[in-house]
Each structure stands twice: as structure tokens, then as C-alpha cells.
Coordinates of N, CA and C and ligand atoms in Angstrom, one line a residue:
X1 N -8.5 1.4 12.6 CA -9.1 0.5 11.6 C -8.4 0.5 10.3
X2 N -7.7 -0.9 10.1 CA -7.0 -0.7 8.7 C -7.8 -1.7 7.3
X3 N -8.1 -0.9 6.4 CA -8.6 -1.6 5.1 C -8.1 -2.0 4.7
X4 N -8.6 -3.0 3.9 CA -7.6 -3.8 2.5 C -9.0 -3.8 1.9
X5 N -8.4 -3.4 0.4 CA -9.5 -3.7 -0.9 C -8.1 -4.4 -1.5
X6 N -9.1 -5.3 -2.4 CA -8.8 -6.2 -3.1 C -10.0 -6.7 -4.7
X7 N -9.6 -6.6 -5.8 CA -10.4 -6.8 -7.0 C -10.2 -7.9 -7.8
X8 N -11.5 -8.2 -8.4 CA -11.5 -9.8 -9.1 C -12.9 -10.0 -9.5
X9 N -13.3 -10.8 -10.1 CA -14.3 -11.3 -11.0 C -14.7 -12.3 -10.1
X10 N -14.3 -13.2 -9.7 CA -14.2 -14.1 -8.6 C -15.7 -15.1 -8.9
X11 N -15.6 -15.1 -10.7 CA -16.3 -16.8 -10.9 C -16.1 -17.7 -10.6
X12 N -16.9 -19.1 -10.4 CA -16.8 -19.8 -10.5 C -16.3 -20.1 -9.3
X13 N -16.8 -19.7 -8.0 CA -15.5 -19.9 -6.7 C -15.0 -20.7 -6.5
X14 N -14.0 -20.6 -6.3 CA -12.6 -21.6 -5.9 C -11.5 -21.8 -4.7
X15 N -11.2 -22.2 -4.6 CA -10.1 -22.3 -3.5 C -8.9 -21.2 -3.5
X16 N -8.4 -20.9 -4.9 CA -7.6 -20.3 -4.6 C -8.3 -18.4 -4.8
X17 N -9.7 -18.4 -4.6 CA -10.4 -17.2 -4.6 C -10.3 -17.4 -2.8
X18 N -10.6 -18.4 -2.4 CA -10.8 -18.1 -0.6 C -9.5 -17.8 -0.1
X19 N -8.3 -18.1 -0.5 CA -7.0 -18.3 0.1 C -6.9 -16.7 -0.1
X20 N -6.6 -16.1 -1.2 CA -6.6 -15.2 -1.1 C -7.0 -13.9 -0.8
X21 N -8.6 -14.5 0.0 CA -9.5 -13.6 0.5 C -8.9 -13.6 2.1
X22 N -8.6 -14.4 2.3 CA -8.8 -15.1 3.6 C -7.2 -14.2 4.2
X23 N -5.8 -14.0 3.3 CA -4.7 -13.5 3.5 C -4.6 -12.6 3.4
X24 N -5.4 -11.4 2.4 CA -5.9 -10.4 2.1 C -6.3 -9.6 3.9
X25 N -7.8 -9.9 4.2 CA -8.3 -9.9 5.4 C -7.1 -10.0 6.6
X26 N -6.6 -11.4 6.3 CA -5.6 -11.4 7.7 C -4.6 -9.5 7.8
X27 N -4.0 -8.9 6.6 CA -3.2 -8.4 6.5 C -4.3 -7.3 7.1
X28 N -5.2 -6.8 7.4 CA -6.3 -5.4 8.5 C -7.5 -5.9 9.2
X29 N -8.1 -5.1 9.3 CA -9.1 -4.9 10.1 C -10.9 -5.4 9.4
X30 N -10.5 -5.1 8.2 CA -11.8 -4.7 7.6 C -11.5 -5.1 5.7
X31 N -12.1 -5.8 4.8 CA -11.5 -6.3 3.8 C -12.9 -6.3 2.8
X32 N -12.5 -5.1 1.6 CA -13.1 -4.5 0.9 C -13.1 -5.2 -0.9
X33 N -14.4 -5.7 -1.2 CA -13.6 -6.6 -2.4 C -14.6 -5.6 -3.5
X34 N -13.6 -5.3 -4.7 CA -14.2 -4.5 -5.5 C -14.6 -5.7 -6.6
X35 N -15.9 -6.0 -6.8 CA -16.1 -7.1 -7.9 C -16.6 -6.7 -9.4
X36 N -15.9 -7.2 -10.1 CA -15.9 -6.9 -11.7 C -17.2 -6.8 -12.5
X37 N -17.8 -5.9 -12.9 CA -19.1 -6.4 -13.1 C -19.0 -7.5 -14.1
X38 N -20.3 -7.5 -14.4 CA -20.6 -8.3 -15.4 C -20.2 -8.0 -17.3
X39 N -20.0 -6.7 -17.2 CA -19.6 -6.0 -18.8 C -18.4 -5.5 -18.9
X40 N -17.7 -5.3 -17.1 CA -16.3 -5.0 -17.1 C -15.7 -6.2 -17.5
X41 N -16.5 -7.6 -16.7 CA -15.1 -8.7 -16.9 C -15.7 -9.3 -18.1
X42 N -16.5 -8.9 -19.0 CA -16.6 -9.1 -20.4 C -15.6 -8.3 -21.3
X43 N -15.4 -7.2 -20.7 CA -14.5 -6.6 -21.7 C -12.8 -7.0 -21.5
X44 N -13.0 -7.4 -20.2 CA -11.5 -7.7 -19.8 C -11.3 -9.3 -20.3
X45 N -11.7 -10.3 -20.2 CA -11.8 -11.6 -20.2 C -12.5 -12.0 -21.5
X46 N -13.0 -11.2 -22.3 CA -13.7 -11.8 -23.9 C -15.2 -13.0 -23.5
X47 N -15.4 -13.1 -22.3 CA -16.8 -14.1 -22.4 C -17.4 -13.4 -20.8
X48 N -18.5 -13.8 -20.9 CA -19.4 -13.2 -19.5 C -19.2 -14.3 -18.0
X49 N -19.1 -13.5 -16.9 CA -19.1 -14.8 -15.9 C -20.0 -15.8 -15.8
X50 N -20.0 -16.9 -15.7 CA -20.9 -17.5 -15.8 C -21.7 -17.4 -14.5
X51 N -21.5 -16.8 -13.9 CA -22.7 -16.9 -12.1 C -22.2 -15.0 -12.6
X52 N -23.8 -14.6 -12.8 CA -24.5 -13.3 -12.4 C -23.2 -12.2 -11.5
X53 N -23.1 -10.6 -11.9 CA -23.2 -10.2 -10.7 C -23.5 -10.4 -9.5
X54 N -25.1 -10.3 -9.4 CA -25.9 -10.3 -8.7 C -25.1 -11.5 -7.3
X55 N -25.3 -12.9 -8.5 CA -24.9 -13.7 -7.6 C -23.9 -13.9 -6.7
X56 N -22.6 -13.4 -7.4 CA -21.0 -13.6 -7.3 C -20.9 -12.6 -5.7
X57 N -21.9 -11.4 -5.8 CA -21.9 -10.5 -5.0 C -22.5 -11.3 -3.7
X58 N -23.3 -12.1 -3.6 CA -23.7 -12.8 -2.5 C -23.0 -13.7 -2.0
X59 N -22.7 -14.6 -2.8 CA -20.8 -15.5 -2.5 C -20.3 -14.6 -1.9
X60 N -19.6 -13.8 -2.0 CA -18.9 -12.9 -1.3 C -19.4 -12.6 -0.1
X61 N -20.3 -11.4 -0.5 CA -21.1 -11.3 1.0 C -21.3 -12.3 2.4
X62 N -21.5 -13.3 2.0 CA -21.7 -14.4 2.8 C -20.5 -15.0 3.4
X63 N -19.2 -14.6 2.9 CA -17.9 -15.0 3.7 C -17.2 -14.5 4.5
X64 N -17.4 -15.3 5.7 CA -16.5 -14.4 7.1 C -15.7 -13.5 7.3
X65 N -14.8 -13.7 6.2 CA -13.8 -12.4 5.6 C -13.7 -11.6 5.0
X66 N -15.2 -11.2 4.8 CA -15.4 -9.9 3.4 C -16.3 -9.4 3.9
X67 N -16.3 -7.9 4.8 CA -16.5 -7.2 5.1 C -18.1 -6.7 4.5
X68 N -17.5 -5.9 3.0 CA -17.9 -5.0 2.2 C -17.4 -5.6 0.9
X69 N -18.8 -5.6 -0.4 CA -18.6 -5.7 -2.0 C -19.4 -4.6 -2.1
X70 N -18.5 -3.9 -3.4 CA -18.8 -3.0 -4.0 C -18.5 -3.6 -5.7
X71 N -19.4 -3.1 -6.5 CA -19.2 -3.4 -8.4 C -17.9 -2.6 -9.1
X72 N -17.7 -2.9 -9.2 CA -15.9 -2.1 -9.9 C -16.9 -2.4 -12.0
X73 N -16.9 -1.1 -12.1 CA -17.3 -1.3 -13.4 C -15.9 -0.7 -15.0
X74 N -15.0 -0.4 -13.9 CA -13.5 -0.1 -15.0 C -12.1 0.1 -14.1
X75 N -11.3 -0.4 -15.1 CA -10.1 0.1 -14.6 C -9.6 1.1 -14.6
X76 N -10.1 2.3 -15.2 CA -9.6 3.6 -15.1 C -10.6 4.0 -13.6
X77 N -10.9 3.8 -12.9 CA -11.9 4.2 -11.7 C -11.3 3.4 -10.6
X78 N -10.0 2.8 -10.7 CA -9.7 2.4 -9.9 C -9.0 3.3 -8.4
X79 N -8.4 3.8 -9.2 CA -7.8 5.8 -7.7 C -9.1 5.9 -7.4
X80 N -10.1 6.5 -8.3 CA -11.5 6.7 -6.9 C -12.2 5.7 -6.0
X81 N -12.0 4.5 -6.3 CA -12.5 3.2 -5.6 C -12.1 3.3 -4.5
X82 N -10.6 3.4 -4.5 CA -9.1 3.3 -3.3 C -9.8 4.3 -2.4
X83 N -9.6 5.3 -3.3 CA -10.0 6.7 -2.1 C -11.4 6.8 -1.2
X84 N -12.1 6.7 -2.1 CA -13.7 6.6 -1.8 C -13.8 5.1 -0.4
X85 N -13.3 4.2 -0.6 CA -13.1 2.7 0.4 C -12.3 3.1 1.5
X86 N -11.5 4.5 1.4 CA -10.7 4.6 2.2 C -9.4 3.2 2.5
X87 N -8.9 2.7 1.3 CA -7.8 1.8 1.2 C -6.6 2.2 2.1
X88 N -6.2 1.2 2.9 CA -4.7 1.3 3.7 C -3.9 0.5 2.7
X89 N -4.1 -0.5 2.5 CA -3.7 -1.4 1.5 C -4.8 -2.2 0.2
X90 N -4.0 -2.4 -0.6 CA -4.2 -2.6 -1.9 C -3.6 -3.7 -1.9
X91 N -4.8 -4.9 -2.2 CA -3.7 -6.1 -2.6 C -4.5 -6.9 -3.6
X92 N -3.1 -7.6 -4.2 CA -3.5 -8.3 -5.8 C -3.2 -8.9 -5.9
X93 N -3.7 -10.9 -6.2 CA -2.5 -12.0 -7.1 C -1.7 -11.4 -7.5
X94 N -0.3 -12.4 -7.7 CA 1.1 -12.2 -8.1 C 1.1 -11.9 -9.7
X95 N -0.2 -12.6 -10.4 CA -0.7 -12.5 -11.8 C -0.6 -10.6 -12.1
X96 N -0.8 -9.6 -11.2 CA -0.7 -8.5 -11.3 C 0.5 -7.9 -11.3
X97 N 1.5 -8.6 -10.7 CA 2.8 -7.6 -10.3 C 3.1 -6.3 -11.0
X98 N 3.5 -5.6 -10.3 CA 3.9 -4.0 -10.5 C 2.8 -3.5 -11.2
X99 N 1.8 -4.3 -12.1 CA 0.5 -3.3 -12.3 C 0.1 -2.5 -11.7
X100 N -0.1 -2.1 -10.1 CA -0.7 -1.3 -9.4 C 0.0 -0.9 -8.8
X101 N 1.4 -0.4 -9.1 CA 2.5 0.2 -8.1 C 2.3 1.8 -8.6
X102 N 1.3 2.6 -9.2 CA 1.2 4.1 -9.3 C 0.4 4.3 -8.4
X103 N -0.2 3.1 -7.3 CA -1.4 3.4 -6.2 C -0.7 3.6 -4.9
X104 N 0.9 3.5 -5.2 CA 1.8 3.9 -3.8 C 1.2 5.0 -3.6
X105 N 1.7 6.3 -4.2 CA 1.4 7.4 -3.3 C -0.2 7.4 -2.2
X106 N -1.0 6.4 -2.5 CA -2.4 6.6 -1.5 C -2.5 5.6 -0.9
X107 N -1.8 4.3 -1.2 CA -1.9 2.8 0.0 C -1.1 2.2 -0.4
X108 N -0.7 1.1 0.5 CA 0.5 0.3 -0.2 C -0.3 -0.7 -0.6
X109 N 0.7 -1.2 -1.5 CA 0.3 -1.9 -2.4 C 1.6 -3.8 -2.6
X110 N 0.2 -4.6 -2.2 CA 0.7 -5.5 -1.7 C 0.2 -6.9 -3.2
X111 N 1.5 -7.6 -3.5 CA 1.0 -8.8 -4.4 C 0.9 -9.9 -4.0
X112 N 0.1 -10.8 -3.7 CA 0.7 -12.1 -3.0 C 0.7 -13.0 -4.0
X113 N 1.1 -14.1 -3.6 CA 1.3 -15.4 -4.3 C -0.1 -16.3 -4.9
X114 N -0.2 -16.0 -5.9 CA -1.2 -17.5 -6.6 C -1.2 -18.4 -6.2
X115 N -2.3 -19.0 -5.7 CA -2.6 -20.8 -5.4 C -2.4 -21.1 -6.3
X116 N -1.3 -22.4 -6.7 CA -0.9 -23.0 -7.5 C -2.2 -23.8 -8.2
X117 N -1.9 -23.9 -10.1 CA -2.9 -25.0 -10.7 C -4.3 -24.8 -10.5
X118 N -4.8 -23.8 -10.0 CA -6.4 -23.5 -10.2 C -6.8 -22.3 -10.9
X119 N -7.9 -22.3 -11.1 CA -8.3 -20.5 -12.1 C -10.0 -21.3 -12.4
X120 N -10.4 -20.0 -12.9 CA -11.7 -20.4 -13.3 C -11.8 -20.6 -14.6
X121 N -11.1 -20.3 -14.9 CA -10.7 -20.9 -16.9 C -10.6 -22.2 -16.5
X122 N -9.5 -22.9 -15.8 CA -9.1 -24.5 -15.5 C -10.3 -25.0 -14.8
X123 N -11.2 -24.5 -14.1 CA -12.2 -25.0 -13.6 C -13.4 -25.1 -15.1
X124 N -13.6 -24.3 -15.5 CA -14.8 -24.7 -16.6 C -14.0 -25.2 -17.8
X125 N -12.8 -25.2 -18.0 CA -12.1 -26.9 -18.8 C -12.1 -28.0 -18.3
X126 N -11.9 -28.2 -17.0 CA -12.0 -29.5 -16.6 C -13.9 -29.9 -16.6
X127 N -14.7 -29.3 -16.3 CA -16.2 -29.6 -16.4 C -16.6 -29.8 -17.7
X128 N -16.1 -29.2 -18.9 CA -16.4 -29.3 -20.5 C -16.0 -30.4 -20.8
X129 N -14.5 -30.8 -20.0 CA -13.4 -32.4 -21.1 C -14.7 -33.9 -20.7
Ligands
CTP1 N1 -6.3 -15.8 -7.5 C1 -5.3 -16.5 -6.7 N2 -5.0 -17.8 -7.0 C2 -5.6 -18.5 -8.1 C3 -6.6 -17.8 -8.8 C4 -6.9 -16.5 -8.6 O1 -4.7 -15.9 -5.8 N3 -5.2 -19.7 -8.3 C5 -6.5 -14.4 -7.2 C6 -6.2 -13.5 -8.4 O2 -4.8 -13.2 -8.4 C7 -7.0 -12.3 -8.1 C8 -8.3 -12.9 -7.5 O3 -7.9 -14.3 -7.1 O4 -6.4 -11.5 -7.2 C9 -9.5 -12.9 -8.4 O5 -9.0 -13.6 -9.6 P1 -10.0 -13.9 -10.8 O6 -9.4 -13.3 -12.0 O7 -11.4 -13.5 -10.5 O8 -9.9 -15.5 -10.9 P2 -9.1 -16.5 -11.8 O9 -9.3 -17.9 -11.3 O10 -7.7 -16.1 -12.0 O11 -10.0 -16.3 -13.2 P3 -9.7 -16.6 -14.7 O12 -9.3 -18.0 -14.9 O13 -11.0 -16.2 -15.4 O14 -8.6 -15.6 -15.1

């Protein structure tokens, strides 16, 4: 049984949140998404998600390729996440690169490619203009 965790805020869902989930999963068995809370991706991102924890966690839930959500409430708790989920792999948008290469020694650690021209910033700019 091989894991993949994978972390994100994953407002506003989008296309290039599925693609990623979807490539993520393909690469094991079993596909673990650690989701940002609500005060983590406030502190990380300067505004609150607009769709709840609560909610974002059910989006998830409800997708054929995500296993298991768990709340990721900091980035220093990220080694116990890994360990605790039992991670084989670690994977992150290319927006990360080499950020998470000190998580070699416990999984590999894999970046993939950004879907081109989408984000959830570009999505709640285009609904405001
Ligand atoms: N992601 C992706 N392609 C995109 C947007 C996001 O592969 N076009 C990936 C990110 O690299 C990350 C995951 O989806 O691994 C969750 O990203 P998140 O930050 O929640 O979404 P963004 O759309 O990037 O949000 P924001 O605009 O708020 O930064």
C-alpha cells in the first residue's frame, strides 16, 4: 500500500485543484490531502478562504481520488503529518519547488507541474471584474 499526502487550501475548487489531485493519486495506492485550515491559510495567504473548513473538507471527501482529509493547522507540523499518514510520497505544485526537499530522508518528495492560468486568486478576480 503506497501513500501520497499532498497539502493545499484548495478554495474555491478548480480544475487545476482536480488535475492535481487526480496525478497525485495516480502516482499510489491511497491519497492523503492535508487541508489548510481556516487560520493557517489566513496566516499564510493574508484573507480567509472563502468556502469554510468545514466545507472545503467535504469537496474533498467526496472525490474519487482522495482517500483521507486531515486539517494541517502549520507548517512547522509538517515531519509529524508525513510520519503520522505514514507518507511514501510527498507531493507539491511546481509553485513549491525544492521547498520540501528536507522531507527526503522520510518520503520522496515529488513536484509536479501547475495547470497553466488558473488559481483561486484568478478565479475570485475574474467573478469581482
Ligand atoms: N495547483 C495546481 N495548479 C493550479 C493551481 C494550484 O497544480 N493552477 C496546486 C498547487 O500547486 C497546490 C494545490 O494545487 O499543490 C493547492 O493549491 P492552492 O494554493 O490551494 O490553490 P491556488 O489556486 O494556487 O490558490 P491561490 O490562488 O490562493 O494561491
Amino acid at each position: 500500500m503506497k501513500t501520497i499526502v499532498t497539502f493545499g487550501t484548495f478554495d474555491v475548487f478548480h480544475i487545476g485543484h482536480l488535475n492535481i489531485l487526480e496525478r497525485a493519486r495516480s502516482l499510489g495506492d491511497r491519497l492523503v490531502v492535508g487541508l489548510s485550515s481556516d487560520e493557517f491559510s489566513w496566516r499564510k495567504k493574508g484573507r480567509y478562504p472563502v468556502f469554510s473548513e468545514g466545507e472545503r473538507i467535504r469537496l474533498l471527501e467526496a472525490l474519487r481520488c482522495v482517500d483521507v482529509v486531515f486539517l494541517e493547522h502549520s507548517l512547522e507540523e509538517k515531519r509529524r503529518y508525513l510520519l503520522e499518514q505514514e507518507a511514501d510520497v510527498l507531493v507539491m505544485g511546481d509553485d513549491w519547488q525544492g521547498k520540501f526537499d528536507e522531507f527526503q530522508d522520510i518520503c520522496d518528495v515529488v513536484y509536479l507541474p501547475r495547470t497553466p492560468s488558473i488559481s483561486t486568486t484568478a478565479v475570485i478576480e475574474k467573478i469581482r471584474l
